[in-house]
Amino acid sequence: MNPSRRILLTLVGMSSLGTASVLECGPSVVDLGIVPQGKIVQRERSCRNTSAREIQLEEINTGCTCLSAKMDRKTLAPGAKGRLHLQLETQPLADRVEFAVEISYKGKDSATEMLMVSADVRPSVVAYPEYLDLGDFRKSGPHQILVVDTTGHSFTIRQSSTSRSEVDVRWTQIELVRMGNKWEPSTRGGAVTGYQITVQSKPNSTRHSLSDEVQLDLVHDIQKTLRIRVVGYSP
C-alpha cells in the first residue's frame, strides 16, 4: 500500500474514534485522473465550517513537495465557506501517485481535516518498445523504435545522447497511425506525426554484454525528455 495512503487511513481511523471534523471539504479523495507527465494540474475544493462557532485555519501539510495546498482565508465563521486550492507538479512523478493533505484548524478544539490527492501520471511522448533488447548485438542489425505523442500533439527531437556511448542513434520523422493497441507507420492521411528511431551497437565492441540508455531531448509543450533502455549480449 502507498505510504501516504496508509498514513491517511490511520489518521482517519483515529479521527473516527474521537470528534468528527467540522471542516467539510467534500469527498476524502481528489482524483485527478490521467495526467501527462510534466503538466501542472490545479483543482479547487469548497470547504465549509459546519460548526456553531468560528474556526481558525492553521497550517496545511502535504505528502509531497510537488503538491501545494492553500486556503483563501484564515478564519471561517459558522456555516461559512472557503476555497482550497490544490496544485500538483507532475514533472518528477510517474505511474500512480497518492499524497495526503492535512488541514489543521482550531475551534472549540484543535482538529484536522484529511484529503487524499491521487493521479495516474503518464508520459505523453512514449516509445514502442520502451525497453530494447538487441539480442546478439554483434550479429544483429539495426533495430527500430517508434516514438509518438499519444495525445496527438506535435513535437520534435532536438538531440539524442547515450549514457555509456555503446550504441549509435538516428531518427527519421514519419507518420504513424494507431491500430488497436499498437502504433504503425502510415502513408495515408489523418495520421499522427512521430519518429522512427534506429538503434545499433557501435562496431568493434569487445564487450560481451551491452547496457546503455538513450535520452531524447524534446521540443514539446510539456515533456522535455524521453529515455529508452537498450541491452544486449554477445557470447
Backbone as CSV, one residue per row, in Angstrom:
resi,resn,N_x,N_y,N_z,CA_x,CA_y,CA_z,C_x,C_y,C_z
1,MET,0.838,-1.191,0.000,0.000,0.000,0.000,0.874,1.243,0.000
2,ASN,0.465,2.289,-0.740,1.193,3.545,-0.772,1.328,4.108,0.638
3,PRO,2.542,4.540,1.081,2.741,5.040,2.436,1.823,6.197,2.790
4,SER,1.606,7.128,1.845,0.741,8.271,2.128,-0.684,7.817,2.403
5,ARG,-1.132,6.832,1.617,-2.493,6.326,1.818,-2.596,5.589,3.148
6,ARG,-1.546,4.862,3.542,-1.559,4.166,4.820,-1.652,5.164,5.970
7,ILE,-0.909,6.280,5.851,-0.960,7.319,6.878,-2.352,7.912,6.958
8,LEU,-2.939,8.192,5.760,-4.278,8.771,5.740,-5.284,7.852,6.404
9,LEU,-5.269,6.569,6.051,-6.227,5.625,6.624,-6.065,5.513,8.126
10,THR,-4.807,5.572,8.601,-4.551,5.519,10.038,-5.152,6.721,10.732
11,LEU,-4.926,7.913,10.143,-5.429,9.135,10.745,-6.947,9.195,10.709
12,VAL,-7.527,8.732,9.590,-8.985,8.693,9.504,-9.555,7.756,10.553
13,GLY,-8.888,6.609,10.728,-9.333,5.665,11.742,-9.265,6.248,13.129
14,MET,-8.180,6.997,13.423,-8.040,7.643,14.725,-9.094,8.717,14.905
15,SER,-9.379,9.473,13.819,-10.379,10.536,13.898,-11.759,9.979,14.208
16,SER,-12.056,8.779,13.642,-13.385,8.202,13.833,-13.624,7.797,15.271
17,LEU,-12.523,7.660,16.044,-12.662,7.293,17.450,-12.965,8.507,18.310
18,GLY,-12.710,9.728,17.796,-12.937,10.944,18.541,-14.004,11.786,17.881
19,THR,-13.814,13.123,17.990,-14.778,14.045,17.441,-14.609,14.160,15.930
20,ALA,-15.716,14.117,15.203,-15.650,14.223,13.759,-15.225,15.633,13.362
21,SER,-14.583,15.747,12.208,-14.128,17.046,11.727,-15.336,17.927,11.401
22,VAL,-15.264,19.194,11.815,-16.344,20.140,11.498,-16.013,20.928,10.234
23,LEU,-14.804,20.738,9.684,-14.429,21.354,8.412,-14.718,20.342,7.307
24,GLU,-15.718,20.648,6.514,-16.171,19.697,5.492,-15.688,20.148,4.114
25,CYS,-14.815,19.314,3.475,-14.235,19.657,2.174,-14.665,18.683,1.078
26,GLY,-15.774,18.000,1.268,-16.265,17.085,0.244,-15.640,15.714,0.364
27,PRO,-15.740,14.894,-0.702,-15.184,13.535,-0.658,-13.714,13.538,-0.250
28,SER,-13.289,12.504,0.459,-11.930,12.466,1.005,-10.866,12.259,-0.060
29,VAL,-11.256,11.782,-1.263,-10.287,11.547,-2.335,-10.509,12.557,-3.459
30,VAL,-9.439,13.233,-3.860,-9.451,14.128,-5.015,-8.705,13.403,-6.132
31,ASP,-9.430,12.790,-7.056,-8.824,12.004,-8.129,-8.633,12.886,-9.355
32,LEU,-7.379,13.122,-9.739,-7.075,13.976,-10.879,-7.114,13.222,-12.206
33,GLY,-7.283,11.895,-12.143,-7.371,11.096,-13.359,-6.018,10.914,-14.030
34,ILE,-6.036,10.704,-15.344,-4.803,10.515,-16.123,-4.227,11.885,-16.459
35,VAL,-2.949,12.088,-16.097,-2.300,13.389,-16.271,-0.999,13.201,-17.049
36,PRO,-0.782,13.982,-18.118,0.501,13.894,-18.826,1.652,14.324,-17.916
37,GLN,2.723,13.574,-17.912,3.883,13.915,-17.090,4.440,15.274,-17.509
38,GLY,4.701,16.126,-16.525,5.209,17.461,-16.792,4.144,18.537,-16.685
39,LYS,2.879,18.144,-16.677,1.795,19.117,-16.596,1.570,19.549,-15.149
40,ILE,1.246,20.819,-14.953,0.850,21.323,-13.640,-0.675,21.286,-13.576
41,VAL,-1.203,20.530,-12.620,-2.646,20.329,-12.505,-3.169,21.116,-11.303
42,GLN,-4.261,21.825,-11.502,-4.859,22.607,-10.428,-6.307,22.191,-10.218
43,ARG,-6.701,22.128,-8.962,-8.091,21.841,-8.596,-8.474,22.713,-7.407
44,GLU,-9.772,22.934,-7.270,-10.283,23.677,-6.115,-11.355,22.859,-5.424
45,ARG,-11.395,22.996,-4.106,-12.431,22.381,-3.293,-13.061,23.455,-2.408
46,SER,-14.351,23.356,-2.197,-15.044,24.238,-1.266,-15.068,23.572,0.107
47,CYS,-14.580,24.283,1.117,-14.547,23.767,2.482,-15.476,24.605,3.361
48,ARG,-16.364,23.958,4.106,-17.373,24.662,4.902,-17.223,24.349,6.386
49,ASN,-17.400,25.384,7.188,-17.403,25.231,8.640,-18.803,24.804,9.058
50,THR,-18.959,23.566,9.476,-20.282,23.039,9.822,-20.614,23.215,11.301
51,SER,-19.715,23.856,12.055,-19.943,24.009,13.490,-20.675,25.318,13.789
52,ALA,-21.016,25.523,15.060,-21.738,26.725,15.501,-20.791,27.805,16.008
53,ARG,-19.482,27.631,15.825,-18.522,28.645,16.252,-17.455,28.828,15.184
54,GLU,-16.792,29.975,15.240,-15.743,30.284,14.272,-14.559,29.333,14.439
55,ILE,-13.941,28.972,13.304,-12.723,28.165,13.369,-11.572,28.928,12.731
56,GLN,-10.391,28.709,13.278,-9.168,29.343,12.790,-8.357,28.301,12.027
57,LEU,-8.130,28.570,10.736,-7.351,27.649,9.929,-5.874,27.852,10.199
58,GLU,-5.170,26.747,10.416,-3.750,26.817,10.730,-2.943,26.272,9.556
59,GLU,-1.936,25.456,9.779,-1.078,25.009,8.683,-1.737,23.902,7.856
60,ILE,-1.279,23.811,6.592,-1.701,22.734,5.702,-0.447,21.986,5.269
61,ASN,-0.396,20.703,5.533,0.740,19.863,5.158,0.323,18.897,4.054
62,THR,1.265,18.628,3.139,1.012,17.670,2.069,2.080,16.584,2.090
63,GLY,1.762,15.456,1.453,2.673,14.312,1.465,3.819,14.415,0.486
64,CYS,3.930,15.543,-0.263,4.996,15.690,-1.252,5.214,17.173,-1.524
65,THR,6.477,17.567,-1.719,6.763,18.958,-2.068,6.202,19.311,-3.441
66,CYS,5.883,18.296,-4.249,5.296,18.521,-5.576,3.830,18.943,-5.494
67,LEU,3.228,18.826,-4.307,1.824,19.166,-4.114,1.706,20.334,-3.145
68,SER,1.081,21.424,-3.590,0.831,22.559,-2.708,-0.662,22.672,-2.453
69,ALA,-1.015,23.172,-1.266,-2.411,23.328,-0.886,-2.553,24.618,-0.080
70,LYS,-3.473,25.508,-0.506,-3.658,26.802,0.164,-5.137,27.119,0.288
71,MET,-5.514,27.701,1.424,-6.871,28.187,1.617,-6.904,29.682,1.344
72,ASP,-8.047,30.172,0.860,-8.152,31.589,0.518,-8.477,32.484,1.717
73,ARG,-8.621,31.897,2.904,-8.874,32.690,4.103,-8.360,31.957,5.334
74,LYS,-8.179,32.696,6.400,-7.619,32.130,7.624,-8.682,31.753,8.647
75,THR,-9.845,32.391,8.583,-10.917,32.079,9.530,-12.204,31.803,8.763
76,LEU,-13.053,30.965,9.372,-14.359,30.656,8.798,-15.415,30.810,9.887
77,ALA,-16.380,31.685,9.638,-17.493,31.840,10.567,-18.397,30.612,10.476
78,PRO,-19.288,30.434,11.438,-20.215,29.296,11.367,-20.985,29.272,10.041
79,GLY,-20.927,28.150,9.348,-21.609,27.999,8.072,-20.880,28.607,6.887
80,ALA,-19.775,29.321,7.117,-19.055,29.981,6.023,-18.219,28.971,5.238
81,LYS,-17.921,29.359,3.964,-17.127,28.505,3.092,-15.825,29.184,2.698
82,GLY,-14.802,28.382,2.466,-13.531,28.846,1.943,-13.128,27.987,0.756
83,ARG,-12.190,28.498,-0.049,-11.727,27.762,-1.224,-10.353,27.178,-0.943
84,LEU,-10.247,25.863,-1.137,-8.969,25.167,-1.012,-8.401,25.000,-2.411
85,HIS,-7.222,25.570,-2.648,-6.578,25.484,-3.958,-5.471,24.434,-3.901
86,LEU,-5.543,23.444,-4.788,-4.556,22.373,-4.867,-3.792,22.485,-6.181
87,GLN,-2.477,22.289,-6.121,-1.654,22.316,-7.338,-0.625,21.198,-7.274
88,LEU,-0.642,20.335,-8.301,0.279,19.204,-8.374,1.229,19.396,-9.543
89,GLU,2.527,19.364,-9.259,3.576,19.433,-10.280,3.990,18.003,-10.609
90,THR,3.720,17.546,-11.833,3.911,16.135,-12.174,5.264,15.819,-12.811
91,GLN,6.106,16.836,-13.042,7.374,16.585,-13.718,8.207,15.491,-13.040
92,PRO,8.331,15.474,-11.685,9.162,14.437,-11.051,8.421,13.139,-10.770
93,LEU,7.179,13.003,-11.231,6.348,11.857,-10.856,6.177,10.894,-12.014
94,ALA,5.739,9.675,-11.681,5.436,8.660,-12.690,4.486,7.638,-12.092
95,ASP,3.666,7.055,-12.961,2.738,5.993,-12.573,1.660,6.535,-11.620
96,ARG,1.087,5.660,-10.828,0.008,6.031,-9.908,0.598,6.649,-8.647
97,VAL,0.128,7.837,-8.288,0.632,8.519,-7.096,-0.540,8.901,-6.206
98,GLU,-0.297,8.938,-4.898,-1.297,9.329,-3.910,-0.598,10.111,-2.809
99,PHE,-1.103,11.302,-2.511,-0.491,12.146,-1.494,-1.566,12.671,-0.547
100,ALA,-1.262,12.618,0.745,-2.193,13.102,1.761,-2.105,14.622,1.890
101,VAL,-3.252,15.244,2.187,-3.330,16.670,2.513,-3.951,16.776,3.895
102,GLU,-3.249,17.435,4.810,-3.681,17.542,6.204,-3.941,19.018,6.528
103,ILE,-5.198,19.373,6.755,-5.593,20.750,7.054,-5.869,20.860,8.553
104,SER,-4.998,21.561,9.258,-5.153,21.727,10.701,-5.949,22.996,10.983
105,TYR,-6.846,22.952,11.959,-7.638,24.124,12.326,-7.978,24.059,13.809
106,LYS,-8.440,25.198,14.332,-8.763,25.279,15.754,-10.096,25.973,15.942
107,GLY,-11.011,25.306,16.631,-12.295,25.875,17.007,-12.436,25.709,18.498
108,LYS,-13.450,24.954,18.893,-13.553,24.588,20.298,-12.350,23.755,20.696
109,ASP,-11.936,22.863,19.794,-10.749,22.039,19.973,-9.914,22.082,18.694
110,SER,-8.664,21.670,18.808,-7.818,21.539,17.623,-8.202,20.260,16.893
111,ALA,-8.253,20.319,15.584,-8.662,19.159,14.795,-7.990,19.213,13.427
112,THR,-8.230,18.176,12.629,-7.614,18.056,11.306,-8.615,17.483,10.316
113,GLU,-8.645,18.075,9.130,-9.399,17.517,8.008,-8.398,16.888,7.044
114,MET,-8.664,15.654,6.602,-7.723,14.927,5.754,-8.323,14.682,4.370
115,LEU,-7.478,14.877,3.349,-7.836,14.547,1.973,-6.717,13.714,1.371
116,MET,-7.029,13.009,0.292,-6.029,12.274,-0.469,-6.121,12.704,-1.931
117,VAL,-5.000,13.205,-2.467,-4.930,13.598,-3.873,-4.253,12.468,-4.644
118,SER,-4.910,11.980,-5.692,-4.357,10.878,-6.476,-4.342,11.250,-7.950
119,ALA,-3.402,10.646,-8.690,-3.302,10.880,-10.131,-2.582,9.713,-10.771
120,ASP,-2.893,9.493,-12.032,-2.205,8.484,-12.846,-1.335,9.251,-13.837
121,VAL,-0.030,9.376,-13.511,0.877,10.217,-14.292,1.533,9.380,-15.386
122,ARG,1.355,9.823,-16.619,1.910,9.079,-17.756,2.616,10.038,-18.712
123,PRO,3.748,9.625,-19.264,4.358,10.438,-20.324,3.425,10.480,-21.521
124,SER,3.317,11.642,-22.161,2.501,11.706,-23.379,3.316,11.266,-24.590
125,VAL,4.635,11.555,-24.569,5.524,11.068,-25.623,6.108,9.742,-25.153
126,VAL,5.841,8.683,-25.897,6.253,7.347,-25.471,6.986,6.642,-26.605
127,ALA,7.730,5.593,-26.219,8.484,4.796,-27.187,7.910,3.391,-27.244
128,TYR,7.862,2.814,-28.438,7.437,1.434,-28.648,8.530,0.680,-29.399
129,PRO,9.287,-0.239,-28.767,9.222,-0.549,-27.345,10.027,0.459,-26.518
130,GLU,9.727,0.565,-25.225,10.466,1.462,-24.350,11.698,0.764,-23.757
131,TYR,11.774,-0.552,-23.936,12.922,-1.348,-23.485,13.355,-2.194,-24.665
132,LEU,14.567,-1.961,-25.174,15.023,-2.607,-26.409,16.118,-3.625,-26.114
133,ASP,15.865,-4.887,-26.499,16.848,-5.956,-26.364,17.408,-6.258,-27.751
134,LEU,18.698,-5.963,-27.955,19.331,-6.181,-29.250,19.706,-7.636,-29.488
135,GLY,19.587,-8.477,-28.447,19.992,-9.873,-28.588,21.498,-9.969,-28.756
136,ASP,21.945,-10.803,-29.701,23.375,-10.890,-30.010,23.741,-9.655,-30.833
137,PHE,24.207,-8.620,-30.148,24.335,-7.316,-30.788,25.435,-7.268,-31.851
138,ARG,26.381,-8.223,-31.828,27.409,-8.241,-32.872,26.867,-8.780,-34.197
139,LYS,25.856,-9.617,-34.107,25.290,-10.221,-35.310,24.019,-9.523,-35.784
140,SER,23.329,-8.897,-34.871,22.051,-8.278,-35.257,22.294,-6.936,-35.940
141,GLY,21.365,-6.576,-36.801,21.453,-5.292,-37.495,20.748,-4.206,-36.705
142,PRO,20.421,-3.115,-37.375,19.731,-2.006,-36.702,18.343,-2.425,-36.210
143,HIS,17.945,-1.853,-35.091,16.609,-2.071,-34.535,15.857,-0.746,-34.543
144,GLN,14.544,-0.831,-34.775,13.734,0.387,-34.840,12.825,0.530,-33.624
145,ILE,12.645,1.763,-33.224,11.727,2.135,-32.154,10.826,3.240,-32.695
146,LEU,9.547,3.163,-32.413,8.615,4.220,-32.798,8.374,5.134,-31.614
147,VAL,8.436,6.447,-31.850,8.201,7.444,-30.806,7.043,8.320,-31.246
148,VAL,6.039,8.462,-30.374,4.832,9.194,-30.740,4.259,9.888,-29.506
149,ASP,3.613,11.016,-29.711,2.829,11.659,-28.651,1.426,11.074,-28.726
150,THR,1.041,10.329,-27.706,-0.238,9.616,-27.729,-1.436,10.555,-27.675
151,THR,-1.214,11.834,-27.327,-2.311,12.806,-27.330,-2.468,13.463,-28.692
152,GLY,-1.534,13.177,-29.630,-1.620,13.737,-30.971,-0.947,15.080,-31.134
153,HIS,-0.331,15.614,-30.070,0.332,16.916,-30.159,1.653,16.794,-30.915
154,SER,2.040,17.872,-31.549,3.293,17.865,-32.302,4.491,18.083,-31.393
155,PHE,5.627,17.550,-31.783,6.875,17.721,-31.050,8.014,17.427,-32.009
156,THR,9.214,17.799,-31.615,10.399,17.468,-32.394,11.478,16.935,-31.457
157,ILE,12.361,16.139,-32.007,13.527,15.659,-31.265,14.668,16.647,-31.519
158,ARG,15.160,17.246,-30.444,16.213,18.246,-30.581,17.573,17.593,-30.703
159,GLN,17.831,16.589,-29.866,19.098,15.866,-29.925,18.967,14.570,-29.139
160,SER,19.945,13.682,-29.333,19.982,12.431,-28.577,21.341,12.287,-27.913
161,SER,21.363,11.539,-26.819,22.617,11.232,-26.131,22.489,9.855,-25.512
162,THR,23.620,9.221,-25.206,23.612,7.907,-24.559,24.469,7.975,-23.313
163,SER,24.077,7.216,-22.292,24.784,7.283,-21.012,26.151,6.617,-21.068
164,ARG,26.321,5.576,-21.935,27.591,4.848,-21.977,28.230,4.803,-23.358
165,SER,27.629,5.469,-24.303,28.172,5.549,-25.671,28.403,4.175,-26.295
166,GLU,27.506,3.227,-26.025,27.638,1.883,-26.584,26.785,1.675,-27.838
167,VAL,25.896,2.624,-28.135,25.037,2.473,-29.311,25.016,3.768,-30.117
168,ASP,24.740,3.612,-31.406,24.514,4.751,-32.294,23.008,4.944,-32.460
169,VAL,22.605,6.213,-32.540,21.180,6.538,-32.620,20.939,7.494,-33.782
170,ARG,19.942,7.170,-34.614,19.495,8.062,-35.677,17.971,8.100,-35.647
171,TRP,17.383,9.151,-36.221,15.933,9.222,-36.243,15.431,9.875,-37.519
172,THR,14.208,9.477,-37.882,13.538,9.991,-39.070,12.092,10.295,-38.720
173,GLN,11.603,11.438,-39.132,10.206,11.788,-38.883,9.303,11.014,-39.842
174,ILE,8.270,10.398,-39.295,7.335,9.614,-40.100,5.909,9.864,-39.626
175,GLU,4.942,9.362,-40.379,3.535,9.400,-39.984,3.163,8.070,-39.343
176,LEU,2.425,8.139,-38.237,2.031,6.937,-37.500,0.521,6.921,-37.318
177,VAL,-0.027,5.725,-37.307,-1.451,5.553,-37.064,-1.630,4.461,-36.024
178,ARG,-2.647,4.613,-35.197,-2.906,3.615,-34.151,-3.779,2.503,-34.701
179,MET,-3.295,1.258,-34.522,-4.032,0.067,-34.942,-4.265,-0.792,-33.707
180,GLY,-5.441,-0.642,-33.096,-5.702,-1.351,-31.846,-4.847,-0.784,-30.743
181,ASN,-3.993,-1.623,-30.152,-3.093,-1.185,-29.088,-1.703,-0.853,-29.598
182,LYS,-1.525,-0.830,-30.923,-0.203,-0.601,-31.491,-0.192,0.638,-32.382
183,TRP,0.998,1.213,-32.519,1.220,2.298,-33.474,2.060,1.756,-34.619
184,GLU,1.663,2.086,-35.835,2.372,1.585,-37.007,2.591,2.722,-38.010
185,PRO,3.696,2.638,-38.796,3.929,3.646,-39.842,2.765,3.664,-40.822
186,SER,2.445,4.850,-41.331,1.311,5.000,-42.231,1.669,5.943,-43.369
187,THR,1.073,5.691,-44.533,1.264,6.570,-45.690,-0.025,7.297,-46.043
188,ARG,-1.091,7.014,-45.305,-2.365,7.658,-45.608,-2.588,8.862,-44.690
189,GLY,-3.533,9.717,-45.060,-3.812,10.924,-44.298,-4.449,10.623,-42.952
190,GLY,-4.480,11.651,-42.117,-5.100,11.508,-40.807,-4.212,10.880,-39.762
191,ALA,-2.956,10.637,-40.114,-2.040,10.012,-39.168,-1.403,11.071,-38.272
192,VAL,-0.718,10.601,-37.236,-0.022,11.465,-36.283,1.455,11.478,-36.640
193,THR,2.069,12.640,-36.592,3.497,12.735,-36.880,4.313,12.247,-35.680
194,GLY,5.217,11.316,-35.942,6.100,10.790,-34.906,7.479,10.552,-35.484
195,TYR,8.223,9.646,-34.855,9.594,9.388,-35.301,9.885,7.893,-35.294
196,GLN,10.735,7.482,-36.214,11.308,6.148,-36.197,12.762,6.289,-35.776
197,ILE,13.085,5.682,-34.635,14.430,5.752,-34.077,15.175,4.473,-34.466
198,THR,16.344,4.609,-35.024,17.172,3.461,-35.388,18.334,3.360,-34.410
199,VAL,18.444,2.208,-33.766,19.470,1.977,-32.749,20.326,0.785,-33.170
200,GLN,21.631,0.947,-33.077,22.553,-0.125,-33.433,23.788,-0.037,-32.543
201,SER,24.319,-1.218,-32.175,25.539,-1.207,-31.357,26.701,-0.650,-32.165
202,LYS,27.610,0.009,-31.481,28.772,0.556,-32.167,29.702,-0.588,-32.591
203,PRO,30.344,-0.473,-33.743,31.200,-1.566,-34.245,32.461,-1.735,-33.399
204,ASN,33.032,-2.936,-33.514,34.325,-3.252,-32.873,34.271,-3.229,-31.352
205,SER,33.092,-3.497,-30.799,32.999,-3.581,-29.344,33.629,-4.883,-28.852
206,THR,34.363,-4.806,-27.760,34.987,-6.001,-27.179,34.176,-6.547,-26.000
207,ARG,33.067,-5.910,-25.692,32.249,-6.339,-24.561,31.410,-7.566,-24.927
208,HIS,31.094,-8.366,-23.915,30.152,-9.470,-24.099,28.717,-9.022,-23.836
209,SER,28.549,-8.034,-22.980,27.209,-7.526,-22.685,27.140,-6.043,-23.010
210,LEU,25.967,-5.625,-23.364,25.730,-4.226,-23.700,24.613,-3.699,-22.820
211,SER,24.821,-2.528,-22.238,23.804,-1.905,-21.401,23.948,-0.395,-21.530
212,ASP,22.936,0.227,-22.091,23.012,1.665,-22.343,21.616,2.278,-22.170
213,GLU,21.582,3.584,-22.096,20.311,4.300,-22.018,20.361,5.473,-22.984
214,VAL,19.383,5.518,-23.859,19.272,6.594,-24.829,18.364,7.675,-24.253
215,GLN,18.814,8.911,-24.293,17.964,10.027,-23.888,17.693,10.909,-25.097
216,LEU,16.408,11.122,-25.364,15.980,12.019,-26.428,15.526,13.335,-25.793
217,ASP,16.159,14.438,-26.190,15.740,15.759,-25.722,14.687,16.289,-26.692
218,LEU,13.530,16.664,-26.142,12.372,17.004,-26.955,12.074,18.498,-26.931
219,VAL,11.529,18.977,-28.037,10.897,20.297,-28.073,9.397,20.034,-28.009
220,HIS,8.833,20.205,-26.814,7.466,19.790,-26.529,6.904,20.730,-25.470
221,ASP,5.602,20.990,-25.527,4.995,21.923,-24.589,5.145,21.486,-23.140
222,ILE,5.118,20.183,-22.893,5.138,19.679,-21.515,6.356,18.813,-21.237
223,GLN,6.547,17.780,-22.032,7.585,16.787,-21.767,8.891,17.183,-22.444
224,LYS,9.982,17.148,-21.691,11.268,17.615,-22.201,12.232,16.490,-22.582
225,THR,12.054,15.297,-22.033,12.957,14.191,-22.347,12.192,12.873,-22.438
226,LEU,12.827,11.914,-23.094,12.330,10.537,-23.154,13.538,9.624,-23.077
227,ARG,13.489,8.624,-22.199,14.607,7.697,-22.028,14.214,6.295,-22.474
228,ILE,15.150,5.629,-23.144,14.922,4.281,-23.666,16.084,3.396,-23.239
229,ARG,15.797,2.301,-22.590,16.813,1.366,-22.116,17.171,0.397,-23.234
230,VAL,18.473,0.167,-23.450,18.960,-0.739,-24.502,19.927,-1.749,-23.890
231,VAL,19.697,-3.033,-24.157,20.573,-4.084,-23.640,20.892,-5.062,-24.758
232,GLY,21.887,-5.919,-24.535,22.235,-6.964,-25.499,23.319,-7.843,-24.922
233,TYR,23.528,-8.998,-25.549,24.559,-9.917,-25.085,25.134,-10.674,-26.290
234,SER,26.451,-10.753,-26.338,27.113,-11.491,-27.410,28.151,-12.413,-26.812
235,PRO,27.990,-13.733,-26.930,28.928,-14.677,-26.294,30.314,-14.626,-26.945
